[in-house]
Amino acid sequence: HVIGLNHSAIGVENVGSAKSPLTKAQLKANEELIRYLTKRYGIEYLIGHYEYKLFIGHELWKESDPNSLTEKTDPGESFMQKIRKRTKDLELKGPPAR
């Protein structure tokens, strides 16, 4: 799912683009899925794909090949702000601060 965190991450892929942005239905579906997975598996973190590099040096980081790092932009800051607002009550951690 995500470089450096595959051993501990569950990935959710949302299909969208600049011309076809993510929808309210996708936001709602993500919220419901996050709530289910958190209850079922004790999820601690909620991050966007674009935030994965912020885990470099963190105890969860397990990537040994620096050539594997790529630039990610999904699902976008706006979507992550919305999903974090909707799931605030779950008290999920974001990426580590740098």
PDB file of C-alpha atoms in Angstrom:
ATOM      1  CA  HIS A   1       0.000   0.000   0.000  1.00  0.00           C
ATOM      2  CA  VAL A   2       2.534   2.590   1.043  1.00  0.00           C
ATOM      3  CA  ILE A   3       6.312   2.523   0.891  1.00  0.00           C
ATOM      4  CA  GLY A   4       7.930   2.033   4.283  1.00  0.00           C
ATOM      5  CA  LEU A   5       4.675   1.202   6.055  1.00  0.00           C
ATOM      6  CA  ASN A   6       3.362  -1.829   4.144  1.00  0.00           C
ATOM      7  CA  HIS A   7       3.848  -4.078   7.159  1.00  0.00           C
ATOM      8  CA  SER A   8       1.422  -2.009   9.227  1.00  0.00           C
ATOM      9  CA  ALA A   9      -0.850  -0.152   6.792  1.00  0.00           C
ATOM     10  CA  ILE A  10      -4.273  -0.794   5.343  1.00  0.00           C
ATOM     11  CA  GLY A  11      -4.725   1.092   2.085  1.00  0.00           C
ATOM     12  CA  VAL A  12      -7.925   2.490   0.667  1.00  0.00           C
ATOM     13  CA  GLU A  13      -7.729   3.583  -2.955  1.00  0.00           C
ATOM     14  CA  ASN A  14     -10.067   6.345  -4.087  1.00  0.00           C
ATOM     15  CA  VAL A  15     -10.450   6.927  -7.822  1.00  0.00           C
ATOM     16  CA  GLY A  16     -10.493  10.572  -8.807  1.00  0.00           C
ATOM     17  CA  SER A  17      -8.521  13.267 -10.614  1.00  0.00           C
ATOM     18  CA  ALA A  18      -8.273  17.024 -10.991  1.00  0.00           C
ATOM     19  CA  LYS A  19     -11.007  16.819 -13.649  1.00  0.00           C
ATOM     20  CA  SER A  20     -13.087  14.383 -11.598  1.00  0.00           C
ATOM     21  CA  PRO A  21     -12.491  15.168  -7.904  1.00  0.00           C
ATOM     22  CA  LEU A  22     -13.381  12.807  -5.101  1.00  0.00           C
ATOM     23  CA  THR A  23     -17.065  12.927  -4.246  1.00  0.00           C
ATOM     24  CA  LYS A  24     -19.154  13.340  -1.102  1.00  0.00           C
ATOM     25  CA  ALA A  25     -20.178   9.697  -1.505  1.00  0.00           C
ATOM     26  CA  GLN A  26     -16.508   8.650  -1.435  1.00  0.00           C
ATOM     27  CA  LEU A  27     -15.953  10.779   1.668  1.00  0.00           C
ATOM     28  CA  LYS A  28     -18.918   9.137   3.400  1.00  0.00           C
ATOM     29  CA  ALA A  29     -17.801   5.640   2.345  1.00  0.00           C
ATOM     30  CA  ASN A  30     -14.279   6.340   3.632  1.00  0.00           C
ATOM     31  CA  GLU A  31     -15.648   7.545   6.950  1.00  0.00           C
ATOM     32  CA  GLU A  32     -17.746   4.416   7.382  1.00  0.00           C
ATOM     33  CA  LEU A  33     -14.825   2.167   6.438  1.00  0.00           C
ATOM     34  CA  ILE A  34     -12.434   3.965   8.796  1.00  0.00           C
ATOM     35  CA  ARG A  35     -14.912   3.620  11.646  1.00  0.00           C
ATOM     36  CA  TYR A  36     -15.344  -0.103  10.958  1.00  0.00           C
ATOM     37  CA  LEU A  37     -11.607  -0.809  10.603  1.00  0.00           C
ATOM     38  CA  THR A  38     -10.749   1.213  13.717  1.00  0.00           C
ATOM     39  CA  LYS A  39     -13.280  -0.708  15.776  1.00  0.00           C
ATOM     40  CA  ARG A  40     -12.231  -4.068  14.333  1.00  0.00           C
ATOM     41  CA  TYR A  41      -8.445  -3.641  14.235  1.00  0.00           C
ATOM     42  CA  GLY A  42      -7.585  -0.852  16.670  1.00  0.00           C
ATOM     43  CA  ILE A  43      -6.231   1.498  14.004  1.00  0.00           C
ATOM     44  CA  GLU A  44      -4.099   4.292  15.477  1.00  0.00           C
ATOM     45  CA  TYR A  45      -3.128   6.440  12.478  1.00  0.00           C
ATOM     46  CA  LEU A  46      -5.013   8.037   9.610  1.00  0.00           C
ATOM     47  CA  ILE A  47      -2.797   9.381   6.843  1.00  0.00           C
ATOM     48  CA  GLY A  48      -3.066  10.315   3.210  1.00  0.00           C
ATOM     49  CA  HIS A  49      -0.773   8.591   0.736  1.00  0.00           C
ATOM     50  CA  TYR A  50       1.013  11.923   0.176  1.00  0.00           C
ATOM     51  CA  GLU A  51       2.016  12.020   3.880  1.00  0.00           C
ATOM     52  CA  TYR A  52       3.963   8.751   3.997  1.00  0.00           C
ATOM     53  CA  LYS A  53       7.432  10.331   3.858  1.00  0.00           C
ATOM     54  CA  LEU A  54       6.734  12.071   7.170  1.00  0.00           C
ATOM     55  CA  PHE A  55       7.228   8.629   8.764  1.00  0.00           C
ATOM     56  CA  ILE A  56      10.882   8.394   7.677  1.00  0.00           C
ATOM     57  CA  GLY A  57      12.833   7.844  10.896  1.00  0.00           C
ATOM     58  CA  HIS A  58       9.687   6.915  12.865  1.00  0.00           C
ATOM     59  CA  GLU A  59       9.586   3.572  14.705  1.00  0.00           C
ATOM     60  CA  LEU A  60       7.013   2.273  12.181  1.00  0.00           C
ATOM     61  CA  TRP A  61       9.229   3.042   9.176  1.00  0.00           C
ATOM     62  CA  LYS A  62      10.655  -0.136   7.611  1.00  0.00           C
ATOM     63  CA  GLU A  63      11.927   0.905   4.163  1.00  0.00           C
ATOM     64  CA  SER A  64      15.587   0.143   3.442  1.00  0.00           C
ATOM     65  CA  ASP A  65      15.726   1.152  -0.242  1.00  0.00           C
ATOM     66  CA  PRO A  66      15.880   4.953  -0.611  1.00  0.00           C
ATOM     67  CA  ASN A  67      15.390   4.515  -4.369  1.00  0.00           C
ATOM     68  CA  SER A  68      11.837   3.303  -3.772  1.00  0.00           C
ATOM     69  CA  LEU A  69      10.586   6.681  -2.524  1.00  0.00           C
ATOM     70  CA  THR A  70       8.135   8.375  -4.871  1.00  0.00           C
ATOM     71  CA  GLU A  71       6.034  11.526  -4.824  1.00  0.00           C
ATOM     72  CA  LYS A  72       2.373  11.000  -3.978  1.00  0.00           C
ATOM     73  CA  THR A  73      -0.404  13.570  -4.053  1.00  0.00           C
ATOM     74  CA  ASP A  74      -3.454  11.476  -3.202  1.00  0.00           C
ATOM     75  CA  PRO A  75      -6.012  11.805  -1.819  1.00  0.00           C
ATOM     76  CA  GLY A  76      -5.168  15.495  -1.351  1.00  0.00           C
ATOM     77  CA  GLU A  77      -5.071  17.841   1.621  1.00  0.00           C
ATOM     78  CA  SER A  78      -8.697  18.952   1.258  1.00  0.00           C
ATOM     79  CA  PHE A  79     -10.013  15.384   1.349  1.00  0.00           C
ATOM     80  CA  MET A  80      -7.834  14.533   4.349  1.00  0.00           C
ATOM     81  CA  GLN A  81      -9.013  17.636   6.231  1.00  0.00           C
ATOM     82  CA  LYS A  82     -12.617  16.600   5.624  1.00  0.00           C
ATOM     83  CA  ILE A  83     -12.123  12.956   6.632  1.00  0.00           C
ATOM     84  CA  ARG A  84     -10.172  13.950   9.745  1.00  0.00           C
ATOM     85  CA  LYS A  85     -12.967  16.325  10.741  1.00  0.00           C
ATOM     86  CA  ARG A  86     -15.571  13.572  10.264  1.00  0.00           C
ATOM     87  CA  THR A  87     -13.556  11.060  12.308  1.00  0.00           C
ATOM     88  CA  LYS A  88     -12.207  13.427  14.963  1.00  0.00           C
ATOM     89  CA  ASP A  89     -14.047  11.519  17.698  1.00  0.00           C
ATOM     90  CA  LEU A  90     -11.894   8.445  16.957  1.00  0.00           C
ATOM     91  CA  GLU A  91      -8.798  10.397  18.056  1.00  0.00           C
ATOM     92  CA  LEU A  92      -6.647   8.908  15.286  1.00  0.00           C
ATOM     93  CA  LYS A  93      -3.084  10.151  14.974  1.00  0.00           C
ATOM     94  CA  GLY A  94      -1.865  11.868  11.849  1.00  0.00           C
ATOM     95  CA  PRO A  95       1.672  11.666  10.491  1.00  0.00           C
ATOM     96  CA  PRO A  96       4.514  12.531  12.864  1.00  0.00           C
ATOM     97  CA  ALA A  97       5.450  16.206  13.006  1.00  0.00           C
ATOM     98  CA  ARG A  98       8.804  17.094  11.528  1.00  0.00           C
TER      99      ARG A  98
END
